[in-house]
CSV table of C-alpha atoms in Angstrom, one decimal:
chain,number,residue,atom,x,y,z
A,1,UNK,CA,105.2,143.1,58.7
A,2,UNK,CA,106.2,146.8,58.1
A,3,UNK,CA,107.8,148.9,60.6
A,4,UNK,CA,107.9,152.5,61.1
A,5,UNK,CA,110.7,153.6,63.0
A,6,UNK,CA,110.4,150.9,65.6
A,7,UNK,CA,106.4,150.5,65.5
A,8,UNK,CA,104.4,148.2,63.7
A,9,UNK,CA,101.7,149.0,61.2
A,10,UNK,CA,99.6,146.2,62.5
A,11,UNK,CA,97.1,148.3,64.5
A,12,UNK,CA,96.8,150.2,61.1
A,13,UNK,CA,96.1,147.3,59.0
A,14,UNK,CA,93.5,145.8,61.8
A,15,UNK,CA,91.5,149.0,61.7
A,16,UNK,CA,91.3,148.8,57.9
A,17,UNK,CA,90.1,145.4,57.9
A,18,UNK,CA,87.6,146.0,60.5
A,19,UNK,CA,85.6,148.2,57.9
A,20,UNK,CA,84.0,146.7,55.1
A,21,UNK,CA,84.4,148.0,51.3
A,22,UNK,CA,81.0,149.8,51.5
A,23,UNK,CA,82.3,151.7,54.5
A,24,UNK,CA,80.1,150.1,57.2
A,25,UNK,CA,81.8,148.9,60.3
A,26,UNK,CA,82.0,145.1,60.7
A,27,UNK,CA,81.2,144.0,64.1
A,28,UNK,CA,84.0,142.2,65.8
A,29,UNK,CA,84.3,140.6,69.3
A,30,UNK,CA,85.7,143.9,70.6
A,31,UNK,CA,82.8,145.7,69.5
A,32,UNK,CA,80.4,143.0,71.2
A,33,UNK,CA,82.1,143.9,74.6
A,34,UNK,CA,81.6,147.2,74.7
A,35,UNK,CA,77.7,146.8,73.9
A,36,UNK,CA,77.3,144.2,76.2
A,37,UNK,CA,79.1,145.7,79.2
A,38,UNK,CA,77.0,146.3,82.2
A,39,UNK,CA,78.2,149.5,84.4
A,40,UNK,CA,77.9,149.6,88.2
A,41,UNK,CA,75.1,151.7,89.5
A,42,UNK,CA,76.4,155.5,90.0
A,43,UNK,CA,77.8,156.3,93.7
A,44,UNK,CA,75.8,158.6,95.6
A,45,UNK,CA,78.6,160.4,96.7
A,46,UNK,CA,79.8,161.3,93.3
A,47,UNK,CA,78.6,164.6,92.2
A,48,UNK,CA,76.6,165.0,95.4
A,49,UNK,CA,78.6,168.1,96.7
A,50,UNK,CA,76.7,171.5,96.1
A,51,UNK,CA,79.0,174.5,97.2
A,52,UNK,CA,77.7,175.5,100.3
A,53,UNK,CA,77.6,179.7,100.7
A,54,UNK,CA,79.0,179.6,104.4
A,55,UNK,CA,82.4,178.5,104.8
A,56,UNK,CA,81.8,176.6,108.0
A,57,UNK,CA,79.2,174.8,106.8
A,58,UNK,CA,81.4,173.6,103.8
A,59,UNK,CA,83.9,172.5,106.4
A,60,UNK,CA,81.2,170.8,108.5
A,61,UNK,CA,79.8,169.1,105.4
A,62,UNK,CA,83.6,168.3,104.6
A,63,UNK,CA,84.5,166.7,108.1
A,64,UNK,CA,81.2,164.5,107.9
A,65,UNK,CA,81.9,163.1,104.4
A,66,UNK,CA,85.6,162.3,105.6
A,67,UNK,CA,83.9,160.6,108.9
A,68,UNK,CA,81.8,158.5,106.9
A,69,UNK,CA,84.6,157.7,104.2
A,70,UNK,CA,87.0,156.5,107.5
A,71,UNK,CA,83.7,154.6,108.7
A,72,UNK,CA,83.5,152.8,105.6
A,73,UNK,CA,87.2,152.2,105.4
A,74,UNK,CA,87.1,150.9,108.9
A,75,UNK,CA,84.2,148.3,107.9
A,76,UNK,CA,86.2,147.4,104.5
A,77,UNK,CA,89.3,146.9,106.7
A,78,UNK,CA,87.1,144.7,109.3
A,79,UNK,CA,85.6,142.6,106.5
A,80,UNK,CA,88.8,142.4,105.0
A,81,UNK,CA,90.4,141.0,107.9
A,82,UNK,CA,87.5,139.0,108.9
A,83,UNK,CA,87.8,137.4,105.4
A,84,UNK,CA,91.4,136.9,105.9
A,85,UNK,CA,91.1,135.3,109.3
A,86,UNK,CA,88.4,132.8,107.5
A,87,UNK,CA,90.6,131.8,105.0
A,88,UNK,CA,93.4,131.4,107.4
A,89,UNK,CA,91.1,129.4,109.4
A,90,UNK,CA,89.7,127.2,106.5
A,91,UNK,CA,93.7,126.8,105.2
A,92,UNK,CA,94.6,125.5,108.9
A,93,UNK,CA,91.6,123.3,108.9
A,94,UNK,CA,92.2,121.9,105.2
A,95,UNK,CA,96.2,121.3,106.5
A,96,UNK,CA,94.9,119.7,109.9
A,97,UNK,CA,92.5,117.4,107.6
A,98,UNK,CA,95.5,116.7,104.9
A,99,UNK,CA,97.9,115.9,108.0
A,100,UNK,CA,95.4,113.8,109.6
A,101,UNK,CA,94.6,112.0,106.2
A,102,UNK,CA,98.2,111.4,105.8
A,103,UNK,CA,98.9,110.0,109.3
A,104,UNK,CA,95.8,107.5,109.0
A,105,UNK,CA,97.2,106.5,105.4
A,106,UNK,CA,100.9,106.0,107.2
A,107,UNK,CA,99.4,104.2,109.7
A,108,UNK,CA,97.5,101.8,107.5
A,109,UNK,CA,100.7,101.8,105.4
A,110,UNK,CA,102.4,100.3,108.5
A,111,UNK,CA,99.8,98.2,109.3
A,112,UNK,CA,100.0,96.8,106.0
A,113,UNK,CA,103.8,96.4,106.2
A,114,UNK,CA,103.4,94.8,109.5
A,115,UNK,CA,100.8,92.3,108.4
A,116,UNK,CA,103.1,91.6,105.2
A,117,UNK,CA,106.3,91.2,107.2
A,118,UNK,CA,104.3,88.8,109.6
A,119,UNK,CA,102.7,86.7,106.6
A,120,UNK,CA,106.3,86.3,105.1
A,121,UNK,CA,107.6,85.4,108.3
A,122,UNK,CA,105.1,82.7,108.6
A,123,UNK,CA,105.8,81.6,104.8
A,124,UNK,CA,109.5,81.4,105.9
A,125,UNK,CA,108.7,79.5,109.1
A,126,UNK,CA,106.4,77.1,107.2
A,127,UNK,CA,109.1,76.6,104.5
A,128,UNK,CA,111.7,76.0,107.1
A,129,UNK,CA,109.4,73.3,108.9
A,130,UNK,CA,108.8,71.7,105.5
A,131,UNK,CA,112.5,71.7,105.0
A,132,UNK,CA,113.0,70.1,108.4
A,133,UNK,CA,110.5,67.3,107.7
A,134,UNK,CA,111.9,66.9,104.5
A,135,UNK,CA,115.7,66.7,105.7
A,136,UNK,CA,114.3,64.4,108.8
A,137,UNK,CA,112.5,61.7,106.3
A,138,UNK,CA,115.8,61.6,104.1
A,139,UNK,CA,117.8,60.7,107.4
A,140,UNK,CA,115.1,58.4,108.4
A,141,UNK,CA,115.3,56.7,104.7
A,142,UNK,CA,118.9,57.0,105.1
A,143,UNK,CA,119.2,55.3,108.2
A,144,UNK,CA,116.7,52.6,107.3
A,145,UNK,CA,118.9,51.7,104.4
A,146,UNK,CA,122.2,51.6,106.4
A,147,UNK,CA,120.2,49.4,108.8
A,148,UNK,CA,118.9,47.3,106.1
A,149,UNK,CA,122.4,46.9,104.8
A,150,UNK,CA,124.1,46.4,108.0
A,151,UNK,CA,121.5,43.5,108.6
A,152,UNK,CA,122.1,42.2,105.0
A,153,UNK,CA,125.6,42.4,105.7
A,154,UNK,CA,125.6,40.7,109.1
A,155,UNK,CA,123.0,38.0,107.8
A,156,UNK,CA,125.5,37.1,105.1
A,157,UNK,CA,128.6,37.5,107.5
A,158,UNK,CA,126.7,34.7,109.6
A,159,UNK,CA,125.9,32.5,106.7
A,160,UNK,CA,129.3,32.7,105.9
A,161,UNK,CA,130.4,31.9,109.2
A,162,UNK,CA,127.6,28.9,109.7
A,163,UNK,CA,128.9,27.6,106.6
A,164,UNK,CA,132.5,27.9,107.6
A,165,UNK,CA,131.8,26.2,110.6
A,166,UNK,CA,130.0,23.4,108.8
A,167,UNK,CA,132.7,23.1,106.5
A,168,UNK,CA,135.5,23.3,109.3
A,169,UNK,CA,133.4,20.6,111.2
A,170,UNK,CA,134.1,18.2,108.2
A,171,UNK,CA,137.7,19.1,107.9
A,172,UNK,CA,140.0,16.4,108.3
A,173,UNK,CA,143.7,16.4,109.6
A,174,UNK,CA,146.4,15.5,106.9
A,175,UNK,CA,147.3,12.2,108.3
A,176,UNK,CA,143.4,11.1,108.5
A,177,UNK,CA,143.0,12.5,104.9
A,178,UNK,CA,145.3,10.1,103.4
A,179,UNK,CA,143.7,7.2,105.3
A,180,UNK,CA,140.0,8.5,104.3
A,181,UNK,CA,141.1,9.0,100.5
A,182,UNK,CA,142.6,5.2,100.8
A,183,UNK,CA,139.4,4.1,102.3
A,184,UNK,CA,137.1,6.2,99.7
A,185,UNK,CA,139.3,4.4,96.9
A,186,UNK,CA,138.6,1.2,98.2
A,187,UNK,CA,135.1,1.6,98.6
A,188,UNK,CA,134.7,2.4,94.8
A,189,UNK,CA,136.8,-0.3,93.7
A,190,UNK,CA,134.9,-2.7,95.9
A,191,UNK,CA,131.7,-1.5,94.4
């Protein structure tokens, strides 16, 4: 881009590009805005001043215009204050609604958390009960196994004692043993 002492020549080139080779202007979007623009109706006070001949009449007319202007300014201010008050009230209402919605959401979240805690506590209690039952079953199983072993052990001990008693009733003293052995040998020889 060409610079001429700190200024660009861009606007210059733009104005050249908007005109065609034949010299007729090509419509751009800038020109469309000017053609489509709608102006406000003229204010009745503009150009309504006619120079009075009497200075007192001019002063009275000027005072009337000033009063009318002050009245309109007061009305505009009242409207502005009223609008600002309505916006403030609307903002307060929206803030209150937002706070209420947030409060309700917080309460719902607290209720959900409490329900979740309660459910987890119930699950934990059920798991503990199941663990206790399993532990109790294992203990009962071990106790039954121990009792069965003790019973078998005591039965075997009893059998041993019975066998020992039976065998001990057959025991013979050493003196009689020689005698019995001689009798048994003699009995076998005689046969």
